[in-house]
Each structure stands twice: as C-alpha cells, then as structure tokens.
Coordinates of C-alpha atoms and ligand atoms in Angstrom, one line a residue:
X1 CA -102.3 -65.3 -22.0
X2 CA -103.9 -62.4 -20.0
X3 CA -107.1 -63.4 -18.6
X4 CA -109.0 -60.2 -17.5
X5 CA -111.5 -60.2 -14.6
X6 CA -113.3 -57.1 -16.7
X7 CA -115.5 -57.4 -19.4
X8 CA -117.1 -53.9 -20.4
X9 CA -115.6 -52.9 -23.7
X10 CA -116.3 -56.9 -25.4
X11 CA -119.7 -55.9 -23.9
X12 CA -120.1 -52.9 -25.6
X13 CA -118.6 -53.0 -27.9
X14 CA -121.0 -51.9 -30.2
X15 CA -123.1 -49.6 -28.4
X16 CA -124.4 -47.3 -31.5
X17 CA -128.2 -49.2 -30.9
X18 CA -127.8 -47.4 -26.7
X19 CA -126.7 -44.1 -28.3
X20 CA -129.6 -44.6 -30.7
X21 CA -132.1 -44.7 -28.3
X22 CA -130.0 -42.0 -26.2
X23 CA -130.2 -39.9 -29.0
X24 CA -133.8 -40.5 -29.2
X25 CA -135.1 -39.8 -25.9
X26 CA -132.8 -36.5 -26.1
X27 CA -135.4 -35.7 -28.4
X28 CA -137.9 -36.0 -26.1
X29 CA -135.4 -35.3 -22.5
X30 CA -137.6 -37.4 -19.6
X31 CA -134.8 -37.8 -18.0
X32 CA -136.6 -39.4 -14.9
X33 CA -139.7 -41.6 -15.1
X34 CA -141.1 -41.7 -18.6
X35 CA -141.2 -45.8 -21.3
X36 CA -138.0 -45.9 -21.1
X37 CA -138.5 -47.3 -17.0
X38 CA -141.6 -48.8 -17.8
X39 CA -140.2 -50.8 -20.5
X40 CA -137.1 -52.0 -17.9
X41 CA -139.6 -52.8 -15.4
X42 CA -141.9 -55.1 -16.9
X43 CA -139.2 -56.6 -18.7
X44 CA -137.6 -57.9 -15.3
X45 CA -141.2 -58.7 -13.5
X46 CA -141.8 -60.9 -16.6
X47 CA -138.3 -62.3 -17.0
X48 CA -137.8 -63.3 -12.8
X49 CA -141.6 -63.9 -13.1
X50 CA -142.6 -61.8 -10.4
X51 CA -145.8 -59.5 -10.6
X52 CA -144.2 -56.2 -10.1
X53 CA -140.8 -54.6 -10.5
X54 CA -139.3 -51.0 -9.7
X55 CA -136.0 -50.0 -11.1
X56 CA -134.4 -48.1 -8.0
X57 CA -130.9 -45.7 -8.2
X58 CA -129.0 -48.7 -6.3
X59 CA -129.2 -52.6 -6.1
X60 CA -128.2 -51.1 -2.0
X61 CA -131.0 -48.9 -2.1
X62 CA -133.0 -51.3 -3.0
X63 CA -132.3 -53.1 0.0
X64 CA -132.5 -50.2 1.7
X65 CA -136.4 -50.1 1.1
X66 CA -137.7 -53.5 0.9
X67 CA -136.5 -53.5 4.6
X68 CA -138.4 -50.2 5.3
X69 CA -141.9 -51.5 3.7
X70 CA -141.5 -54.8 5.0
X71 CA -141.5 -52.4 8.5
X72 CA -137.7 -52.7 9.6
X73 CA -136.4 -49.9 11.5
X74 CA -134.7 -48.0 13.9
X75 CA -132.8 -50.7 16.6
X76 CA -134.2 -53.2 14.3
X77 CA -132.4 -56.5 14.1
X78 CA -131.9 -57.8 10.6
X79 CA -131.0 -61.6 10.4
X80 CA -128.9 -61.5 7.3
X81 CA -124.6 -63.1 6.6
X82 CA -121.4 -61.6 7.3
X83 CA -119.8 -63.6 3.9
X84 CA -121.2 -61.0 1.7
X85 CA -120.6 -57.6 0.1
X86 CA -120.5 -55.0 2.6
X87 CA -123.5 -53.8 0.7
X88 CA -126.2 -55.6 2.3
X89 CA -124.5 -55.2 6.0
X90 CA -124.7 -51.5 4.7
X91 CA -128.4 -51.3 3.3
X92 CA -129.3 -51.9 7.2
X93 CA -127.7 -49.6 9.2
X94 CA -128.9 -46.9 6.7
X95 CA -132.0 -46.8 7.7
X96 CA -130.9 -47.5 11.4
X97 CA -131.2 -51.3 11.7
X98 CA -129.1 -53.9 12.9
X99 CA -128.0 -57.1 11.4
X100 CA -127.3 -60.0 13.4
X101 CA -124.6 -61.9 11.6
X102 CA -125.6 -66.4 11.2
X103 CA -122.7 -68.1 9.7
X104 CA -123.0 -70.0 6.0
X105 CA -122.7 -73.2 4.6
X106 CA -119.9 -74.8 2.4
X107 CA -121.9 -73.3 -0.4
X108 CA -121.0 -69.8 1.5
X109 CA -124.8 -69.4 2.0
X110 CA -126.8 -68.9 4.6
X111 CA -126.8 -71.9 7.0
X112 CA -131.0 -72.1 8.1
X113 CA -130.1 -74.4 11.1
X114 CA -128.9 -71.2 13.0
X115 CA -132.1 -68.5 11.9
X116 CA -134.0 -70.2 15.1
X117 CA -130.9 -69.4 17.9
X118 CA -131.6 -65.7 16.6
X119 CA -134.4 -64.6 17.0
X120 CA -134.5 -61.8 19.8
X121 CA -137.2 -59.5 20.4
X122 CA -136.0 -57.0 18.2
X123 CA -135.8 -59.5 14.7
X124 CA -137.9 -57.9 11.8
X125 CA -136.8 -59.8 8.7
X126 CA -134.8 -62.5 7.4
X127 CA -131.7 -61.2 4.7
X128 CA -130.1 -64.7 3.4
X129 CA -127.8 -63.0 0.1
X130 CA -127.4 -65.3 -2.9
X131 CA -123.5 -64.8 -2.7
X132 CA -121.9 -64.6 -6.0
X133 CA -125.6 -66.1 -8.1
X134 CA -125.7 -69.5 -5.7
X135 CA -129.1 -69.8 -4.7
X136 CA -129.5 -69.6 -0.7
X137 CA -131.3 -72.4 0.7
X138 CA -134.7 -71.1 1.1
X139 CA -137.3 -73.4 1.2
X140 CA -135.3 -74.3 4.5
X141 CA -135.7 -70.0 6.2
X142 CA -138.7 -69.6 4.3
X143 CA -140.2 -72.7 6.6
X144 CA -138.3 -70.7 9.7
X145 CA -139.8 -67.3 8.7
X146 CA -143.1 -68.2 8.4
X147 CA -142.9 -70.0 11.8
X148 CA -141.7 -67.1 13.6
X149 CA -144.2 -65.0 11.5
X150 CA -141.0 -62.5 9.2
X151 CA -140.6 -61.5 6.3
X152 CA -137.4 -62.4 4.1
X153 CA -135.6 -60.2 1.4
X154 CA -133.3 -61.7 -0.7
X155 CA -130.4 -60.0 -1.8
X156 CA -130.0 -61.3 -5.3
X157 CA -128.3 -58.7 -5.7
X158 CA -125.5 -60.9 -8.0
X159 CA -127.9 -63.3 -8.7
X160 CA -130.6 -62.5 -12.0
X161 CA -131.4 -65.4 -13.6
X162 CA -130.1 -67.8 -10.2
X163 CA -132.8 -70.1 -10.1
X164 CA -134.8 -72.7 -7.5
X165 CA -136.7 -75.8 -9.1
X166 CA -136.8 -73.7 -12.2
X167 CA -138.4 -70.1 -10.3
X168 CA -135.9 -67.3 -10.1
X169 CA -134.5 -66.4 -6.6
X170 CA -136.1 -62.9 -5.6
X171 CA -139.2 -64.3 -5.9
X172 CA -139.7 -66.1 -3.6
X173 CA -140.2 -64.1 0.1
X174 CA -141.0 -60.8 0.8
X175 CA -139.2 -58.7 -1.3
X176 CA -135.8 -59.3 -4.1
X177 CA -133.4 -56.8 -4.7
X178 CA -131.1 -56.9 -8.0
X179 CA -128.2 -54.5 -8.6
X180 CA -127.0 -53.7 -12.4
X181 CA -124.2 -53.0 -11.0
X182 CA -121.0 -52.3 -14.1
X183 CA -120.2 -55.8 -12.8
X184 CA -123.1 -57.3 -12.9
X185 CA -124.1 -59.8 -15.2
X186 CA -126.7 -57.4 -16.6
X187 CA -125.2 -54.3 -16.7
X188 CA -125.4 -50.5 -17.4
X189 CA -123.5 -47.7 -17.5
X190 CA -123.6 -46.2 -14.0
X191 CA -125.5 -47.6 -10.4
X192 CA -128.8 -48.9 -11.0
X193 CA -130.5 -51.6 -9.5
X194 CA -134.7 -53.2 -9.4
X195 CA -136.8 -54.6 -6.8
X196 CA -139.6 -57.5 -6.9
X197 CA -142.5 -58.3 -5.5
X198 CA -145.7 -60.2 -5.8
X199 CA -146.7 -57.9 -2.9
X200 CA -149.0 -54.7 -3.7
X201 CA -148.4 -53.6 -0.5
X202 CA -145.1 -53.8 -0.2
X203 CA -145.4 -52.4 -4.2
X204 CA -146.7 -49.1 -3.3
X205 CA -144.4 -48.8 -0.1
X206 CA -141.5 -48.6 -2.7
X207 CA -143.0 -47.1 -5.1
X208 CA -143.2 -43.8 -2.5
X209 CA -139.6 -44.6 -0.8
X210 CA -138.4 -44.4 -3.9
X211 CA -139.6 -41.3 -4.9
X212 CA -138.9 -39.8 -1.8
X213 CA -142.0 -40.7 -0.1
X214 CA -144.2 -38.1 -2.3
X215 CA -147.7 -39.2 -3.4
X216 CA -148.3 -36.8 -5.7
X217 CA -145.8 -33.7 -7.0
X218 CA -147.0 -31.2 -3.7
X219 CA -148.1 -34.4 -1.3
X220 CA -145.7 -35.9 0.3
X221 CA -147.1 -39.2 2.4
X222 CA -144.5 -41.0 4.4
X223 CA -140.5 -39.4 4.4
X224 CA -138.0 -41.6 1.3
X225 CA -135.1 -41.8 -1.2
X226 CA -134.4 -40.5 -4.0
X227 CA -134.2 -43.8 -5.2
X228 CA -134.9 -44.2 -9.0
X229 CA -133.0 -45.4 -11.7
X230 CA -132.1 -43.1 -14.3
X231 CA -134.3 -43.1 -17.4
X232 CA -130.9 -43.3 -19.8
X233 CA -129.8 -46.7 -17.4
X234 CA -133.3 -48.2 -17.9
X235 CA -132.0 -47.9 -21.8
X236 CA -129.4 -49.6 -21.7
X237 CA -130.7 -52.6 -19.4
X238 CA -133.6 -53.0 -22.2
X239 CA -131.2 -53.4 -24.8
X240 CA -128.6 -55.9 -22.6
X241 CA -132.5 -58.1 -21.4
X242 CA -132.5 -60.5 -24.2
X243 CA -129.2 -61.4 -23.9
X244 CA -129.7 -62.4 -20.8
X245 CA -129.8 -66.0 -21.2
X246 CA -126.9 -65.8 -23.2
X247 CA -124.7 -64.2 -20.7
X248 CA -125.6 -67.1 -18.3
X249 CA -125.1 -69.9 -19.9
X250 CA -121.5 -69.3 -20.9
X251 CA -120.7 -68.3 -17.7
X252 CA -122.1 -71.4 -16.4
X253 CA -120.1 -73.7 -19.2
X254 CA -117.0 -71.4 -18.1
X255 CA -118.0 -72.5 -14.6
X256 CA -118.4 -76.3 -14.9
X257 CA -115.3 -76.9 -17.1
X258 CA -113.3 -75.2 -13.7
X259 CA -115.5 -77.4 -11.8
X260 CA -114.6 -80.3 -13.8
X261 CA -111.0 -79.8 -13.6
X262 CA -110.8 -78.5 -9.9
X263 CA -113.1 -82.2 -9.3
X264 CA -110.3 -84.4 -10.1
X265 CA -107.6 -86.4 -7.8
X266 CA -105.3 -84.4 -8.9
X267 CA -106.5 -80.6 -7.9
X268 CA -109.0 -81.9 -5.4
X269 CA -106.4 -81.6 -2.8
X270 CA -105.7 -78.5 -3.4
X271 CA -108.9 -76.8 -4.1
X272 CA -112.1 -77.3 -2.4
X273 CA -115.3 -76.6 -5.0
X274 CA -118.4 -75.4 -3.4
X275 CA -121.7 -78.6 -3.6
X276 CA -123.8 -77.3 -6.1
X277 CA -127.2 -78.5 -5.6
X278 CA -129.4 -79.8 -9.1
X279 CA -132.4 -77.9 -8.1
X280 CA -130.4 -74.9 -7.8
X281 CA -128.9 -72.2 -11.2
X282 CA -125.7 -71.1 -10.1
X283 CA -125.4 -67.7 -12.3
X284 CA -121.5 -67.7 -11.6
X285 CA -122.0 -64.0 -10.9
X286 CA -119.0 -64.5 -8.9
X287 CA -116.6 -68.4 -9.4
X288 CA -116.0 -68.6 -6.2
X289 CA -113.6 -72.0 -4.7
X290 CA -111.0 -72.6 -1.5
X291 CA -107.7 -72.7 -2.3
X292 CA -104.4 -74.2 0.0
X293 CA -102.3 -71.7 0.1
X294 CA -104.1 -68.7 -1.2
X295 CA -102.5 -65.2 -1.5
X296 CA -99.3 -67.7 -2.7
X297 CA -101.3 -68.9 -6.0
X298 CA -102.9 -65.6 -5.9
X299 CA -99.2 -63.9 -6.9
X300 CA -98.5 -66.7 -9.2
X301 CA -102.1 -66.4 -11.3
X302 CA -101.3 -62.4 -11.1
X303 CA -97.9 -62.7 -12.5
X304 CA -99.1 -64.9 -14.8
X305 CA -101.0 -62.0 -16.0
X306 CA -104.7 -63.7 -15.0
X307 CA -107.0 -61.4 -13.1
X308 CA -107.7 -63.6 -10.3
X309 CA -109.8 -61.5 -6.5
X310 CA -110.7 -62.6 -3.6
X311 CA -113.8 -61.3 -1.8
X312 CA -113.6 -60.4 0.1
X313 CA -110.3 -61.2 2.8
X314 CA -112.5 -59.8 6.3
X315 CA -116.3 -61.0 6.5
X316 CA -118.6 -57.8 7.6
X317 CA -118.0 -59.4 11.3
X318 CA -114.4 -58.0 11.4
X319 CA -114.7 -54.5 9.7
X320 CA -114.0 -51.6 11.4
X321 CA -117.2 -50.5 11.1
X322 CA -118.7 -53.1 12.8
X323 CA -116.1 -53.3 15.5
X324 CA -116.9 -49.9 16.7
X325 CA -120.5 -50.4 17.0
X326 CA -122.0 -50.4 20.9
X327 CA -123.6 -51.8 21.6
X328 CA -122.3 -55.1 18.8
X329 CA -124.4 -55.8 16.4
X330 CA -125.7 -59.7 17.6
X331 CA -123.7 -63.1 16.0
X332 CA -123.5 -66.7 16.3
X333 CA -120.2 -68.6 15.9
X334 CA -118.9 -67.3 12.6
X335 CA -116.0 -70.2 12.2
X336 CA -116.8 -70.8 9.3
X337 CA -117.1 -67.6 7.6
X338 CA -113.9 -66.7 8.8
X339 CA -112.3 -69.8 8.0
X340 CA -113.5 -69.3 4.1
X341 CA -112.4 -66.2 4.2
X342 CA -108.8 -67.4 4.9
X343 CA -109.2 -69.5 1.4
X344 CA -111.3 -68.2 -0.9
X345 CA -110.4 -66.8 -4.3
X346 CA -112.1 -66.2 -7.0
X347 CA -111.5 -66.6 -10.4
X348 CA -113.0 -65.0 -14.1
X349 CA -115.7 -66.7 -15.7
X350 CA -117.1 -63.7 -17.6
X351 CA -118.2 -64.7 -20.9
X352 CA -116.5 -63.3 -23.1
X353 CA -113.4 -65.0 -22.2
X354 CA -112.8 -68.1 -24.4
X355 CA -112.4 -71.8 -24.0
X356 CA -108.7 -71.5 -23.9
X357 CA -108.4 -68.8 -21.8
X358 CA -110.4 -70.9 -19.1
X359 CA -107.4 -73.3 -19.8
X360 CA -105.1 -71.2 -18.9
X361 CA -106.1 -70.9 -15.8
X362 CA -106.6 -74.2 -14.8
X363 CA -103.2 -74.8 -16.1
X364 CA -101.8 -72.2 -14.1
X365 CA -103.5 -74.3 -11.0
X366 CA -102.2 -76.7 -11.9
X367 CA -98.6 -75.6 -12.7
X368 CA -98.5 -73.5 -9.4
X369 CA -99.6 -76.9 -7.2
X370 CA -97.2 -79.3 -9.1
X371 CA -93.9 -77.6 -8.4
Ligands
PLP401 C1 -124.8 -59.9 -2.5 C2 -124.8 -57.7 -2.6 N1 -125.7 -56.8 -2.2 C3 -125.1 -55.9 -2.7 C4 -124.5 -54.8 -3.4 C5 -125.1 -54.0 -3.6 O1 -125.4 -53.7 -4.7 P1 -125.3 -51.8 -5.7 O2 -123.8 -51.6 -6.0 O3 -126.0 -51.8 -7.2 O4 -125.7 -51.3 -4.7 C6 -123.5 -56.2 -4.1 C7 -123.2 -55.2 -4.5 O5 -122.5 -55.6 -5.3 C8 -123.7 -57.2 -3.7 O6 -123.2 -57.9 -4.6

C-alpha cells in the first residue's frame, strides 16, 4: 500500500470553481490587490479573530515585515529556536537581525524558562515557533516578554487553526505570520502568506512595508519590500477557506490514531510521542515523534512505500550558514534540540489519507520493532 506525503492532487482534484474565479478575474485583470485579496484578508481576520490581516508574498516575508514593524533592524537580536525550518532564521537575518537560539521543550517548542538568560542589550524581540502546528507555550513567553518590554512575533507558519484555550495561535503576541505554501494545511498554488495583528500601528507599518513603503503611487515613506500576496493566490485561498476546519479535524483524527498506537506498552518503548497539552489544539502540519533507530526505521518504511520524512536532520545552529557567522550568533545550551534532531521522524498525516493507510503505517512500525 502506498502512503504518500503529498496530497496536492487530491486537494485540487476539482479545480473548476477556482478556474471559474480565475476566468472572472481575467475579465478585470486586477492582478495585484483587488477585491479577492480584500476578501481573503477579511476571511483570515474573521477566522483567526484578529483585528487586521494583510496578505503577503510568503510566510517568510510576513515574518521579516512584522519584525521590521516592531523595530528590529541591523544588529538587533531576536530570541528564537534552532528547532525550526530555515525560514524562521532567514526572516531575521534578511533584515539585518541576529537570531539568539534557545533550546526547546519535549514538545519541540521554545522553552520559556531559557528566555531570560538569553536577553542582552541588543534583544529587540522574541519569536517562538508553533512548530509542526504545535502551539508554543505563549502564556509563559508573553509574561516574560511583558516583564522585559519585548514584542513577541509568532511564527505561525505551520499553525493555521492551532489554538490555546480557544484563542488562535498568531493572535497572542504583537503579530503572527502564517504561510499558505502548497504543503501547508491551508495552501495555495504557489507561495503566499499573511500577517495578523490587533495593533493599528503594526498593521499600518506592514501595509507600507509590503508595497515598497509607498504612501501613494508617487511617494515613498520608508524602504520596504515587494511583499504582496498575488491576487490569484487569494482566489485559491478563498476557495479553501471554508474547508480549513474539516481539513484540520481530519489531520487531528489521524494523529490521535497514531498517538494511541504509539502509546501502547509494545510501541512506547521505541517511539516517544511528545507531550500533548489539553488546552492546546495541535493541528499537525507535521506529525512528528522520536524514534529509536530512526534512520533504519525510515529506510524500512520507505521500502514499504510509506513516505516518512525527517524534519530536519541538522538544526539551524549547526548549519553552515550559521557556523560561518562572525561574530557567532548567541545561543544557550541546545542539547535537547540536537538530541531531537537525531531521532525525529515525520509520518504522513494529511487529510486525504484513509484509516487503512494510517493503520498500515502503524503496522509497519510495529513490524519493524518486532523483528
Ligand atoms: C516554521 C516555519 N516558518 C516559516 C516558514 C516560511 O513560510 P514560507 O514558505 O511561506 O515562506 C515555514 C515554511 O515552511 C515554516 O515551516
């Protein structure tokens, strides 16, 4: 049985409604801005409960613009994690900032207990990541941030629909950045993202930044980015918007099935399911666990036609681009991150998988450890 990682063909198996909206759009040829983008922004503001939303060209640029909007610039430090995709770190470095890496908890998100020791004269912001769709421990993070008067920018790129006590990830701090890249839970036909914020000031700054800093057609107020979400991608986002909850609930159901199987006495000796918090809605952009003999298990599963993956074998603080920094980026002890990267494995969890496919993955894992 094949268990694919990607689900794009099924996701867009009926493209006609999207193509019809493209055709209608072609009669107007409003390829930037326009009513579809405004509709997407209104949809995402309503969905997340944020006051403002702005569509952006990617999740990465959404993060960079939010950081700029809260005043991060050349040489400023942003406390963040190494257990993440490169884009978190790239978004800081791209605007002249410097990441300061702190370690993560067993659920792969920022350890709030390490923030205070990482604060320096140069610290300008804290950027937790809701990694894999698992909400970071925002209450603790925000309490420390408030104490030190530091803004929190949430990397919510993997976390559409994730919540803590019913409040959406991305809406706790000064601003949240989301990705709608094709492999995200809400996905469009290319790159895209959006920013949410409750702050009028941040909203106005990101609005300027994403359009070259142009106050109007002829006047440049600040230097910015070409950071807009393409109108045709907004059309795809609007088509999928009503399906977000259904997509997410199906992923959660698959993940719960995996969790139950891997928590049995037989498998819990080999597979470690990260702690799940009852107040947090994890949306499983990725279903990640720690596995004994990870590399061999991965090879075994791939032979069985299961597209398991590793996110990621090398943490950000050990990447060449980081090691070449002079002076080096700041960091705390990162041994938990390093240990996790040696054992992390991601199993397919997308909404188009059947129960039989999830059962097949579980039975192959069981088979591997019982040999
Ligand atoms: C944790 C994290 N942050 C940021 C991003 C960047 O999003 P984008 O690919 O839309 O630029 C991603 C994308 O995979 C991500 O996983």
